[in-house]
Amino acid sequence: MKFIKYISIVICTLFAGVIMAQEVEFVAKVSKQKLGINERLRIDFVMNQDGDNFNPPDFSMFNVVGGPNQSVSNSWINGVRSYKKTYSYWLAPKKRGVFSISQATIFIDGNAYKTSPIRIEVTAAVEVPKDPNDPNYLASQNIHLVAEVSNTSPYLNEAITVVYKLYISHKIAVDNVNEIDTPRYNDFWSQSIDTKNQKVQSGTYNGEDYRYVVYKKAVLYPQKTGKLDIEPLSLDISLRVPTNRRDIFGSVLMSRANKTVSAGRKTINVKALPEAGKPLDFTGAVGDFSFDVSTSKTELDATESLQLKVGVKGNGNLKLFKLPKVSLPSSLEVYEPEHEEKVKTNLSGMQGSISDSYTVVPQYKGKYPIPSISFSYFDLKTESYKRLSSEEIVINVLNGPSSNSASNDTSISVGNNKQAVVLNSDQFAFIKTSTNFSEINQSYFFKTKLFWSLLLLPFLAIPLAIVIRRKKAVRAADVYGNRIRKADKLARKYLKGAKKSLGQKEAFYIALEKALHNYLKAKLHIETNDLSKDKITELLLERNVEAEVIKDFNSILESCELARYTPIDIVTMREDYEKAGKTIALIDKQAR
């Protein structure tokens, strides 16, 4: 009885193990869920049974800097099989924010399985511990991004400049620079300065000789007092660093690497403008200015117009304050001013002029004074307030009705406390009242050259249509030529994804390998797990493909595998791309 009971327990245990072995697990695991923009993220897709057609998620908010790497673990413990297959990727974030890595998909025993989305938070650049044994350590010691601030203690609305310099050691070479995090300059008025066509210059960094280039310039006007932060600029740089290996000629071999550098966060202390001596009409102008008030004429007739211009020019925050308003007698009709700015911004700040132009129309005869107008600003050189005032301008209206004239046939009677509105024939004399219309000659379309051309065009097109139809018939009868054209078109279709990734080693060879596998699967009607070298050779030989073509195809696949571990330049990538296109075209022409 005990023996039967023991057998039952063993059978139940084995049955339970079989059931557990049949439960499929497919999960995504990340090395961290919060990282700085200058850090790397590792994500693993793990399954406990072998699958087919693995489809990774769209890493649109990340750059894939490594992978996919595939590892398989298969072991037996106490008669129980343990299997694990992992696809690993290394990712670099493109910008800050909170992102979601979407689902990956794989087919196991004909069923589709998906991972759960993972939430990732990317913050500003963080201090990364330095490891001398890390291959990227050499890159970090030979490339630096520095932010130079012209003044860390400015006044409110005083211009400061931030110049970002990228220092590069002579030991390394830079292939590409990509800006992944741009400072937002909160609490500043900012203007970027064009840095295109900047030349590489020689300089020193920490006492050592470097090359450097001015990557970015910005002019900032602080809009708040107190301590303000200038956010760091972060760049993702593709570069080549020397290794300890040498080629057969003794030259040092270079290794490709990606490095994210940051200029670091800067803090400035903005001083408030002094309250002592501040004018009541001060509107926030800071700099060095001149002030001018002028009129287009000083003598005119009533109902004619003149231009009154109030302008400021110089160096300072010209776009960040308001010009003083004018106050004129009620007998002068004044329209809303037209604002004009002629301002250029360079490393010394804003320079130029701003002005308000008023249209003034006098209604009555007489002399009208335009009183003095004052403008106040804070002078940075003397650190004191200054006031500029204009001269009084007298407008002399020579001809027109008198302001105290009595009511008559052309006047409108008004109350004792209101002025009379006088109507006369010159009320709108400044408006043009006559026209210079000229007669338009009429033309007719009928029986013109264009009419006859359009009429005969369909008859002339008939022979052309016949020629085109015959050309199409000849082309359709050319079986061999059509097969060549079809093969070339098919090669371009499968290699389209690889062509987009030229210059990016890992992405290019992954896309090229995938294109070759997809082509074989479509051409030979086989699954991914049958894509071994011997199987491919056997099937292509059965289809009458030449041995030399099969050899070229297998060599391209070997190049895709070796490319992940050896440095390859873009010339080699182009050669592999062209070779793959020719090989696919030859297989498609020869296969029966």
PDB file of N, CA and C in Angstrom, residues 301-342:
ATOM      1  N   ASP A 301      -0.728 123.634 -43.085  1.00  0.00           N
ATOM      2  CA  ASP A 301      -2.100 124.133 -43.032  1.00  0.00           C
ATOM      3  C   ASP A 301      -2.954 123.170 -42.224  1.00  0.00           C
ATOM      4  N   ALA A 302      -4.092 123.677 -41.787  1.00  0.00           N
ATOM      5  CA  ALA A 302      -5.039 122.832 -41.056  1.00  0.00           C
ATOM      6  C   ALA A 302      -5.493 121.675 -41.935  1.00  0.00           C
ATOM      7  N   THR A 303      -5.756 120.566 -41.311  1.00  0.00           N
ATOM      8  CA  THR A 303      -6.180 119.287 -41.919  1.00  0.00           C
ATOM      9  C   THR A 303      -5.049 118.594 -42.681  1.00  0.00           C
ATOM     10  N   GLU A 304      -3.868 119.227 -42.806  1.00  0.00           N
ATOM     11  CA  GLU A 304      -2.703 118.499 -43.310  1.00  0.00           C
ATOM     12  C   GLU A 304      -2.113 117.679 -42.158  1.00  0.00           C
ATOM     13  N   SER A 305      -1.259 116.738 -42.500  1.00  0.00           N
ATOM     14  CA  SER A 305      -0.719 115.855 -41.467  1.00  0.00           C
ATOM     15  C   SER A 305       0.792 116.010 -41.361  1.00  0.00           C
ATOM     16  N   LEU A 306       1.296 115.685 -40.195  1.00  0.00           N
ATOM     17  CA  LEU A 306       2.740 115.632 -39.957  1.00  0.00           C
ATOM     18  C   LEU A 306       3.051 114.385 -39.141  1.00  0.00           C
ATOM     19  N   GLN A 307       4.313 113.966 -39.145  1.00  0.00           N
ATOM     20  CA  GLN A 307       4.763 112.805 -38.397  1.00  0.00           C
ATOM     21  C   GLN A 307       5.605 113.254 -37.206  1.00  0.00           C
ATOM     22  N   LEU A 308       5.191 112.794 -36.034  1.00  0.00           N
ATOM     23  CA  LEU A 308       5.937 113.060 -34.799  1.00  0.00           C
ATOM     24  C   LEU A 308       6.608 111.743 -34.385  1.00  0.00           C
ATOM     25  N   LYS A 309       7.950 111.756 -34.323  1.00  0.00           N
ATOM     26  CA  LYS A 309       8.704 110.536 -34.064  1.00  0.00           C
ATOM     27  C   LYS A 309       9.422 110.625 -32.728  1.00  0.00           C
ATOM     28  N   VAL A 310       9.190 109.609 -31.880  1.00  0.00           N
ATOM     29  CA  VAL A 310       9.869 109.490 -30.590  1.00  0.00           C
ATOM     30  C   VAL A 310      10.759 108.249 -30.669  1.00  0.00           C
ATOM     31  N   GLY A 311      12.074 108.433 -30.533  1.00  0.00           N
ATOM     32  CA  GLY A 311      12.988 107.308 -30.742  1.00  0.00           C
ATOM     33  C   GLY A 311      14.084 107.230 -29.711  1.00  0.00           C
ATOM     34  N   VAL A 312      14.558 105.976 -29.496  1.00  0.00           N
ATOM     35  CA  VAL A 312      15.690 105.692 -28.610  1.00  0.00           C
ATOM     36  C   VAL A 312      16.636 104.779 -29.372  1.00  0.00           C
ATOM     37  N   LYS A 313      17.927 105.075 -29.294  1.00  0.00           N
ATOM     38  CA  LYS A 313      18.915 104.192 -29.909  1.00  0.00           C
ATOM     39  C   LYS A 313      20.109 104.047 -28.990  1.00  0.00           C
ATOM     40  N   GLY A 314      20.821 102.931 -29.175  1.00  0.00           N
ATOM     41  CA  GLY A 314      21.976 102.664 -28.335  1.00  0.00           C
ATOM     42  C   GLY A 314      22.164 101.185 -28.117  1.00  0.00           C
ATOM     43  N   ASN A 315      22.738 100.819 -26.973  1.00  0.00           N
ATOM     44  CA  ASN A 315      23.061  99.441 -26.629  1.00  0.00           C
ATOM     45  C   ASN A 315      22.408  99.109 -25.297  1.00  0.00           C
ATOM     46  N   GLY A 316      21.514  98.121 -25.292  1.00  0.00           N
ATOM     47  CA  GLY A 316      20.809  97.731 -24.068  1.00  0.00           C
ATOM     48  C   GLY A 316      19.595  96.887 -24.387  1.00  0.00           C
ATOM     49  N   ASN A 317      18.700  96.786 -23.442  1.00  0.00           N
ATOM     50  CA  ASN A 317      17.508  95.933 -23.602  1.00  0.00           C
ATOM     51  C   ASN A 317      16.421  96.666 -24.377  1.00  0.00           C
ATOM     52  N   LEU A 318      16.687  96.933 -25.645  1.00  0.00           N
ATOM     53  CA  LEU A 318      15.802  97.771 -26.463  1.00  0.00           C
ATOM     54  C   LEU A 318      14.410  97.180 -26.638  1.00  0.00           C
ATOM     55  N   LYS A 319      14.267  95.866 -26.626  1.00  0.00           N
ATOM     56  CA  LYS A 319      12.967  95.234 -26.846  1.00  0.00           C
ATOM     57  C   LYS A 319      12.189  95.013 -25.560  1.00  0.00           C
ATOM     58  N   LEU A 320      12.730  95.452 -24.422  1.00  0.00           N
ATOM     59  CA  LEU A 320      12.159  95.074 -23.136  1.00  0.00           C
ATOM     60  C   LEU A 320      11.657  96.265 -22.329  1.00  0.00           C
ATOM     61  N   PHE A 321      11.457  97.415 -22.945  1.00  0.00           N
ATOM     62  CA  PHE A 321      10.859  98.554 -22.240  1.00  0.00           C
ATOM     63  C   PHE A 321       9.979  99.337 -23.208  1.00  0.00           C
ATOM     64  N   LYS A 322       9.157 100.239 -22.658  1.00  0.00           N
ATOM     65  CA  LYS A 322       8.227 101.036 -23.454  1.00  0.00           C
ATOM     66  C   LYS A 322       8.730 102.463 -23.589  1.00  0.00           C
ATOM     67  N   LEU A 323       8.499 103.034 -24.758  1.00  0.00           N
ATOM     68  CA  LEU A 323       8.864 104.428 -24.994  1.00  0.00           C
ATOM     69  C   LEU A 323       7.858 105.343 -24.297  1.00  0.00           C
ATOM     70  N   PRO A 324       8.304 106.543 -23.898  1.00  0.00           N
ATOM     71  CA  PRO A 324       7.361 107.482 -23.253  1.00  0.00           C
ATOM     72  C   PRO A 324       6.271 107.923 -24.223  1.00  0.00           C
ATOM     73  N   LYS A 325       5.078 108.177 -23.677  1.00  0.00           N
ATOM     74  CA  LYS A 325       3.949 108.649 -24.480  1.00  0.00           C
ATOM     75  C   LYS A 325       4.010 110.164 -24.637  1.00  0.00           C
ATOM     76  N   VAL A 326       3.409 110.660 -25.728  1.00  0.00           N
ATOM     77  CA  VAL A 326       3.372 112.110 -25.969  1.00  0.00           C
ATOM     78  C   VAL A 326       2.042 112.668 -25.472  1.00  0.00           C
ATOM     79  N   SER A 327       2.067 113.931 -25.030  1.00  0.00           N
ATOM     80  CA  SER A 327       0.854 114.628 -24.575  1.00  0.00           C
ATOM     81  C   SER A 327       0.729 115.900 -25.388  1.00  0.00           C
ATOM     82  N   LEU A 328      -0.310 115.978 -26.241  1.00  0.00           N
ATOM     83  CA  LEU A 328      -0.479 117.087 -27.172  1.00  0.00           C
ATOM     84  C   LEU A 328      -1.772 117.845 -26.881  1.00  0.00           C
ATOM     85  N   PRO A 329      -1.852 119.094 -27.336  1.00  0.00           N
ATOM     86  CA  PRO A 329      -3.096 119.868 -27.154  1.00  0.00           C
ATOM     87  C   PRO A 329      -4.278 119.170 -27.815  1.00  0.00           C
ATOM     88  N   SER A 330      -5.466 119.423 -27.273  1.00  0.00           N
ATOM     89  CA  SER A 330      -6.662 118.761 -27.794  1.00  0.00           C
ATOM     90  C   SER A 330      -7.013 119.200 -29.203  1.00  0.00           C
ATOM     91  N   SER A 331      -6.494 120.332 -29.657  1.00  0.00           N
ATOM     92  CA  SER A 331      -6.772 120.802 -31.022  1.00  0.00           C
ATOM     93  C   SER A 331      -5.991 120.025 -32.072  1.00  0.00           C
ATOM     94  N   LEU A 332      -5.074 119.197 -31.650  1.00  0.00           N
ATOM     95  CA  LEU A 332      -4.318 118.357 -32.578  1.00  0.00           C
ATOM     96  C   LEU A 332      -4.855 116.935 -32.515  1.00  0.00           C
ATOM     97  N   GLU A 333      -5.302 116.444 -33.640  1.00  0.00           N
ATOM     98  CA  GLU A 333      -5.810 115.073 -33.696  1.00  0.00           C
ATOM     99  C   GLU A 333      -4.628 114.114 -33.835  1.00  0.00           C
ATOM    100  N   VAL A 334      -4.516 113.139 -32.908  1.00  0.00           N
ATOM    101  CA  VAL A 334      -3.368 112.246 -32.856  1.00  0.00           C
ATOM    102  C   VAL A 334      -3.851 110.799 -33.030  1.00  0.00           C
ATOM    103  N   TYR A 335      -3.197 110.056 -33.916  1.00  0.00           N
ATOM    104  CA  TYR A 335      -3.546 108.658 -34.158  1.00  0.00           C
ATOM    105  C   TYR A 335      -2.583 107.736 -33.396  1.00  0.00           C
ATOM    106  N   GLU A 336      -2.987 106.478 -33.268  1.00  0.00           N
ATOM    107  CA  GLU A 336      -2.153 105.492 -32.578  1.00  0.00           C
ATOM    108  C   GLU A 336      -0.797 105.364 -33.279  1.00  0.00           C
ATOM    109  N   PRO A 337       0.288 105.268 -32.498  1.00  0.00           N
ATOM    110  CA  PRO A 337       1.620 105.260 -33.115  1.00  0.00           C
ATOM    111  C   PRO A 337       1.940 103.933 -33.812  1.00  0.00           C
ATOM    112  N   GLU A 338       2.815 104.026 -34.799  1.00  0.00           N
ATOM    113  CA  GLU A 338       3.369 102.843 -35.454  1.00  0.00           C
ATOM    114  C   GLU A 338       4.738 102.566 -34.840  1.00  0.00           C
ATOM    115  N   HIS A 339       4.887 101.343 -34.289  1.00  0.00           N
ATOM    116  CA  HIS A 339       6.132 100.986 -33.609  1.00  0.00           C
ATOM    117  C   HIS A 339       7.094 100.346 -34.597  1.00  0.00           C
ATOM    118  N   GLU A 340       8.350 100.763 -34.559  1.00  0.00           N
ATOM    119  CA  GLU A 340       9.368 100.240 -35.470  1.00  0.00           C
ATOM    120  C   GLU A 340      10.607  99.857 -34.665  1.00  0.00           C
ATOM    121  N   GLU A 341      11.170  98.701 -34.981  1.00  0.00           N
ATOM    122  CA  GLU A 341      12.386  98.224 -34.314  1.00  0.00           C
ATOM    123  C   GLU A 341      13.441  97.885 -35.359  1.00  0.00           C
ATOM    124  N   LYS A 342      14.636  98.437 -35.163  1.00  0.00           N
ATOM    125  CA  LYS A 342      15.803  98.082 -35.974  1.00  0.00           C
ATOM    126  C   LYS A 342      16.890  97.660 -35.003  1.00  0.00           C
TER     127      LYS A 342
END
